[in-house]
Amino acid sequence: MGGGIIQDIATFVNSIYMRGLSWTYFPSTLLSMTDSCIGGKSSINVRGYKNLVGNIYPPHEVFIDMSFCKTLGANEIIGGLVEAVKICYARGPENFDQYLKLNPFFPLTPATGVQVVFAALLAKKWFIEIDEFDQSERLLLNYGHTFGHALEASSDFAISHGVAVALGMMVATEYSNLIGKMDEVGKVSSARLDNYLVQLLSPLEEEIKDALSKINLKVVLSKFEGDKKHLQQEYRMVLPSTDGFLKLCSCPKNDHSKRLIEKAYQQAFLAHGYLS
């Protein structure tokens, strides 16, 4: 019983003790309810590197009790909604449209909460069933994470995971624009997502501005470069592409790419009022 950190520990320990134990999970945060409770990933940070150690070992059963959400504050609810919209957006325009129709914001009503969890898990189920071990389609669920993890770590975790992923998706939009990956449909779709995220994050706006004002972008870039998803000669990231869909993209590790990545961070934060 617990959120993401407890789940990571439980997944890993149950997978290695006595060569694997059957276990049952009761997610207690909205983020774990909408996302991590299915799929079976464990991820453990090692020596400053994010999610460096882990495996895939799903629970035998998952029981979701929405009453846990009554104990959660704005940051936790918003973080769960960020991951939910990310999954639905990654699944495609139809799922994204259906998600937005739920009008999911903080404070979250119990009825809407149930609908959000169901929509997110149904969309994630598709990814898991066709790519359980994270080799192709499921990689799209890393959307916002490569840019976001760098912010999370650079802020010494003053920026929570959910907020960092939301900001990371905004940065991904800017970077995709800079390198010409989106068509007009993609630009409209990603703008709709960014507008939703800005509205979703509005209760946390002042603390986000404060945290970002204390971050050095050179440190952010250093953390970005250390992401485990990159290849030896290329940065890898999920970007908005054509027709409102996402695509796993790569770019060479050179000074030109670094300048564009730094520019994407700056433009995203300026465009949405988080920096002045």
Short mmCIF file of C-alpha atoms in Angstrom, two decimals:
data_model
loop_
_atom_site.label_atom_id
_atom_site.label_comp_id
_atom_site.label_asym_id
_atom_site.label_seq_id
_atom_site.Cartn_x
_atom_site.Cartn_y
_atom_site.Cartn_z
CA MET A 1 0.00 0.00 0.00
CA GLY A 2 1.46 3.34 -1.02
CA GLY A 3 2.52 5.57 -3.88
CA GLY A 4 5.22 5.34 -6.49
CA ILE A 5 8.27 5.04 -4.24
CA ILE A 6 6.72 2.28 -2.14
CA GLN A 7 5.66 0.55 -5.34
CA ASP A 8 9.19 0.71 -6.80
CA ILE A 9 10.65 -0.86 -3.66
CA ALA A 10 7.92 -3.50 -3.39
CA THR A 11 8.19 -4.45 -7.06
CA PHE A 12 11.95 -4.86 -6.92
CA VAL A 13 12.07 -6.72 -3.59
CA ASN A 14 9.22 -9.08 -4.48
CA SER A 15 10.87 -9.86 -7.81
CA ILE A 16 14.22 -10.94 -6.32
CA TYR A 17 13.28 -12.47 -2.95
CA MET A 18 13.04 -16.26 -3.23
CA ARG A 19 13.15 -15.77 -7.02
CA GLY A 20 9.85 -13.97 -6.99
CA LEU A 21 6.82 -13.63 -4.72
CA SER A 22 3.22 -13.04 -5.68
CA TRP A 23 2.14 -9.64 -4.39
CA THR A 24 -0.91 -7.38 -4.25
CA TYR A 25 -0.85 -3.61 -4.66
CA PHE A 26 -3.16 -0.95 -3.18
CA PRO A 27 -2.13 2.36 -4.83
CA SER A 28 -2.73 5.31 -2.51
CA THR A 29 -1.83 8.27 -4.78
CA LEU A 30 -3.66 9.41 -7.89
CA LEU A 31 -0.44 9.12 -9.89
CA SER A 32 -0.05 5.47 -8.97
CA MET A 33 -3.75 4.84 -9.63
CA THR A 34 -3.71 6.39 -13.10
CA ASP A 35 -0.34 5.12 -14.26
CA SER A 36 2.19 3.05 -12.37
CA CYS A 37 -0.13 0.47 -10.75
CA ILE A 38 -0.20 -1.50 -14.00
CA GLY A 39 2.77 -2.33 -16.19
CA GLY A 40 5.01 -3.71 -13.47
CA LYS A 41 8.01 -1.39 -13.73
CA SER A 42 10.36 -0.81 -10.81
CA SER A 43 12.80 2.08 -11.01
CA ILE A 44 15.51 2.98 -8.50
CA ASN A 45 17.87 5.97 -8.64
CA VAL A 46 21.60 5.25 -8.26
CA ARG A 47 24.41 7.78 -7.73
CA GLY A 48 22.51 10.71 -9.15
CA TYR A 49 21.12 8.83 -12.15
CA LYS A 50 17.34 8.56 -12.48
CA ASN A 51 15.73 5.09 -12.67
CA LEU A 52 19.04 3.36 -13.37
CA VAL A 53 18.21 0.05 -11.66
CA GLY A 54 14.94 -1.81 -12.02
CA ASN A 55 12.95 -4.53 -13.70
CA ILE A 56 9.42 -5.44 -14.77
CA TYR A 57 7.48 -7.55 -12.28
CA PRO A 58 3.75 -6.72 -12.11
CA PRO A 59 1.59 -7.38 -9.05
CA HIS A 60 -0.75 -10.36 -9.06
CA GLU A 61 -3.67 -8.09 -8.11
CA VAL A 62 -4.34 -4.35 -7.96
CA PHE A 63 -7.13 -2.85 -5.84
CA ILE A 64 -7.95 0.83 -6.37
CA ASP A 65 -9.83 2.66 -3.61
CA MET A 66 -10.55 6.24 -4.68
CA SER A 67 -11.18 7.29 -1.08
CA PHE A 68 -7.39 7.57 -0.70
CA CYS A 69 -7.64 10.70 -2.86
CA LYS A 70 -9.38 12.51 0.01
CA THR A 71 -6.04 12.53 1.82
CA LEU A 72 -4.12 14.11 -1.09
CA GLY A 73 -3.22 17.76 -1.61
CA ALA A 74 -3.19 19.81 -4.79
CA ASN A 75 0.31 18.77 -5.83
CA GLU A 76 -0.50 15.06 -5.61
CA ILE A 77 -3.85 15.33 -7.41
CA ILE A 78 -2.42 17.52 -10.16
CA GLY A 79 0.54 15.17 -10.58
CA GLY A 80 -1.81 12.25 -11.11
CA LEU A 81 -3.81 14.19 -13.69
CA VAL A 82 -0.61 15.07 -15.53
CA GLU A 83 0.29 11.41 -15.93
CA ALA A 84 -3.28 10.58 -16.93
CA VAL A 85 -3.41 13.15 -19.72
CA LYS A 86 0.07 12.12 -20.87
CA ILE A 87 -1.08 8.52 -21.32
CA CYS A 88 -4.26 9.52 -23.16
CA TYR A 89 -2.35 11.95 -25.38
CA ALA A 90 0.23 9.28 -26.19
CA ARG A 91 -2.55 6.87 -27.18
CA GLY A 92 -3.79 9.27 -29.83
CA PRO A 93 -6.11 12.21 -30.64
CA GLU A 94 -9.35 10.31 -29.98
CA ASN A 95 -8.29 9.32 -26.46
CA PHE A 96 -7.02 12.84 -25.79
CA ASP A 97 -10.36 14.35 -26.85
CA GLN A 98 -12.26 11.91 -24.63
CA TYR A 99 -10.02 12.80 -21.68
CA LEU A 100 -10.56 16.55 -22.07
CA LYS A 101 -14.34 16.03 -22.12
CA LEU A 102 -14.07 14.79 -18.53
CA ASN A 103 -12.95 18.32 -17.53
CA PRO A 104 -10.42 16.97 -15.02
CA PHE A 105 -9.00 19.67 -12.77
CA PHE A 106 -8.23 20.25 -9.09
CA PRO A 107 -10.28 19.92 -6.95
CA LEU A 108 -11.28 16.58 -8.42
CA THR A 109 -14.77 15.22 -7.80
CA PRO A 110 -15.02 11.50 -6.92
CA ALA A 111 -17.05 10.77 -10.05
CA THR A 112 -14.55 12.49 -12.33
CA GLY A 113 -11.69 10.79 -10.51
CA VAL A 114 -13.11 7.36 -11.33
CA GLN A 115 -13.53 8.32 -14.98
CA VAL A 116 -9.97 9.66 -15.18
CA VAL A 117 -8.47 6.51 -13.67
CA PHE A 118 -10.50 4.28 -15.98
CA ALA A 119 -9.56 6.31 -19.09
CA ALA A 120 -5.86 6.35 -18.23
CA LEU A 121 -5.61 2.66 -17.36
CA LEU A 122 -7.57 1.61 -20.43
CA ALA A 123 -5.19 3.62 -22.63
CA LYS A 124 -2.11 2.29 -20.84
CA LYS A 125 -3.42 -1.28 -21.11
CA TRP A 126 -3.05 -1.01 -24.89
CA PHE A 127 0.64 -0.10 -24.60
CA ILE A 128 1.38 -2.89 -22.13
CA GLU A 129 -0.36 -5.57 -24.14
CA ILE A 130 1.57 -4.85 -27.33
CA ASP A 131 4.93 -3.90 -25.76
CA GLU A 132 5.18 -5.19 -22.19
CA PHE A 133 8.96 -4.90 -22.00
CA ASP A 134 9.29 -1.32 -23.18
CA GLN A 135 11.00 -1.82 -26.53
CA SER A 136 8.85 0.18 -28.97
CA GLU A 137 5.33 1.64 -28.55
CA ARG A 138 5.46 1.76 -24.75
CA LEU A 139 8.45 4.09 -24.98
CA LEU A 140 5.99 6.82 -26.00
CA LEU A 141 4.83 6.90 -22.37
CA ASN A 142 8.15 8.58 -21.58
CA TYR A 143 6.67 11.74 -23.10
CA GLY A 144 7.72 14.73 -20.99
CA HIS A 145 9.99 12.60 -18.83
CA THR A 146 13.37 13.20 -20.49
CA PHE A 147 13.00 16.98 -20.23
CA GLY A 148 11.07 16.71 -16.95
CA HIS A 149 13.46 14.45 -15.05
CA ALA A 150 16.21 17.02 -15.62
CA LEU A 151 14.06 19.72 -14.00
CA GLU A 152 13.07 17.47 -11.12
CA ALA A 153 16.70 16.64 -10.30
CA SER A 154 18.01 20.19 -10.87
CA SER A 155 15.50 21.60 -8.39
CA ASP A 156 16.64 19.09 -5.76
CA PHE A 157 13.09 17.71 -6.07
CA ALA A 158 11.42 21.00 -5.11
CA ILE A 159 9.58 20.41 -8.39
CA SER A 160 7.53 17.25 -7.96
CA HIS A 161 7.53 14.46 -10.52
CA GLY A 162 4.09 15.26 -11.90
CA VAL A 163 4.78 18.97 -12.27
CA ALA A 164 8.16 18.22 -13.85
CA VAL A 165 6.53 15.94 -16.44
CA ALA A 166 3.97 18.65 -17.27
CA LEU A 167 6.74 21.20 -17.78
CA GLY A 168 8.70 18.60 -19.72
CA MET A 169 5.82 18.15 -22.15
CA MET A 170 5.75 21.91 -22.74
CA VAL A 171 9.49 21.88 -23.43
CA ALA A 172 9.02 18.95 -25.82
CA THR A 173 6.50 21.04 -27.78
CA GLU A 174 9.00 23.88 -28.11
CA TYR A 175 11.85 21.59 -29.11
CA SER A 176 9.72 19.81 -31.70
CA ASN A 177 8.81 23.21 -33.15
CA LEU A 178 12.46 24.26 -33.26
CA ILE A 179 13.55 21.19 -35.20
CA GLY A 180 10.49 21.09 -37.47
CA LYS A 181 8.96 17.78 -36.39
CA MET A 182 5.32 18.91 -36.29
CA ASP A 183 2.79 19.55 -39.03
CA GLU A 184 -0.09 22.00 -38.52
CA VAL A 185 -2.35 19.35 -37.00
CA GLY A 186 0.41 18.42 -34.57
CA LYS A 187 0.93 22.05 -33.60
CA VAL A 188 -2.77 22.55 -32.87
CA SER A 189 -2.94 19.32 -30.85
CA SER A 190 0.16 20.07 -28.77
CA ALA A 191 -1.07 23.63 -28.15
CA ARG A 192 -4.33 22.19 -26.78
CA LEU A 193 -2.33 19.95 -24.46
CA ASP A 194 -0.08 22.79 -23.31
CA ASN A 195 -3.09 25.04 -22.64
CA TYR A 196 -4.71 22.30 -20.56
CA LEU A 197 -1.49 21.78 -18.61
CA VAL A 198 -1.09 25.49 -17.85
CA GLN A 199 -4.66 25.61 -16.54
CA LEU A 200 -4.12 22.40 -14.57
CA LEU A 201 -0.94 23.77 -12.95
CA SER A 202 -2.47 27.16 -12.09
CA PRO A 203 -3.01 26.35 -8.36
CA LEU A 204 0.75 25.72 -8.14
CA GLU A 205 1.86 28.62 -10.34
CA GLU A 206 3.68 30.66 -7.70
CA GLU A 207 5.67 27.75 -6.31
CA ILE A 208 6.59 26.65 -9.84
CA LYS A 209 7.85 30.16 -10.63
CA ASP A 210 9.83 30.21 -7.39
CA ALA A 211 11.43 26.81 -8.05
CA LEU A 212 12.32 27.66 -11.66
CA SER A 213 13.85 31.00 -10.64
CA LYS A 214 16.39 29.08 -8.54
CA ILE A 215 17.41 26.65 -11.28
CA ASN A 216 20.51 27.07 -13.44
CA LEU A 217 19.79 25.93 -17.00
CA LYS A 218 23.36 24.68 -17.36
CA VAL A 219 22.67 22.28 -14.50
CA VAL A 220 19.41 21.25 -16.17
CA LEU A 221 21.29 20.47 -19.39
CA SER A 222 23.84 18.44 -17.46
CA LYS A 223 21.04 16.38 -15.90
CA PHE A 224 19.37 16.06 -19.29
CA GLU A 225 22.56 14.67 -20.81
CA GLY A 226 22.78 12.02 -18.09
CA ASP A 227 19.36 10.53 -18.88
CA LYS A 228 19.58 6.75 -19.25
CA LYS A 229 17.36 6.76 -22.34
CA HIS A 230 19.99 8.45 -24.49
CA LEU A 231 22.30 6.50 -26.80
CA GLN A 232 26.09 6.85 -26.99
CA GLN A 233 26.05 9.36 -29.84
CA GLU A 234 22.44 10.57 -29.77
CA TYR A 235 19.89 12.13 -27.46
CA ARG A 236 16.58 10.27 -27.51
CA MET A 237 13.25 11.79 -26.56
CA VAL A 238 9.55 11.53 -27.32
CA LEU A 239 8.22 14.51 -29.27
CA PRO A 240 4.88 15.64 -30.70
CA SER A 241 4.93 14.91 -34.41
CA THR A 242 2.33 14.76 -37.18
CA ASP A 243 -1.48 14.43 -36.98
CA GLY A 244 -1.48 14.80 -33.18
CA PHE A 245 0.61 11.69 -32.51
CA LEU A 246 3.91 11.24 -30.67
CA LYS A 247 7.15 9.88 -32.08
CA LEU A 248 10.40 8.61 -30.57
CA CYS A 249 13.07 10.92 -31.99
CA SER A 250 16.83 11.27 -31.78
CA CYS A 251 19.29 14.06 -32.44
CA PRO A 252 23.11 14.10 -32.46
CA LYS A 253 25.01 14.93 -29.29
CA ASN A 254 26.62 18.18 -30.41
CA ASP A 255 26.72 21.87 -29.48
CA HIS A 256 23.95 22.77 -31.93
CA SER A 257 21.55 20.30 -30.30
CA LYS A 258 22.48 21.55 -26.83
CA ARG A 259 21.76 25.15 -27.83
CA LEU A 260 18.36 24.19 -29.22
CA ILE A 261 17.49 22.16 -26.12
CA GLU A 262 18.43 25.08 -23.86
CA LYS A 263 16.38 27.41 -26.07
CA ALA A 264 13.40 25.06 -25.83
CA TYR A 265 13.49 25.18 -22.02
CA GLN A 266 13.69 28.98 -22.04
CA GLN A 267 10.96 29.49 -24.63
CA ALA A 268 8.57 27.08 -22.94
CA PHE A 269 8.86 28.81 -19.57
CA LEU A 270 8.66 32.30 -21.06
CA ALA A 271 5.70 31.43 -23.29
CA HIS A 272 3.64 30.13 -20.38
CA GLY A 273 4.60 32.85 -17.89
CA TYR A 274 6.82 30.82 -15.57
CA LEU A 275 9.84 33.05 -16.24
CA SER A 276 9.97 36.76 -16.97
#
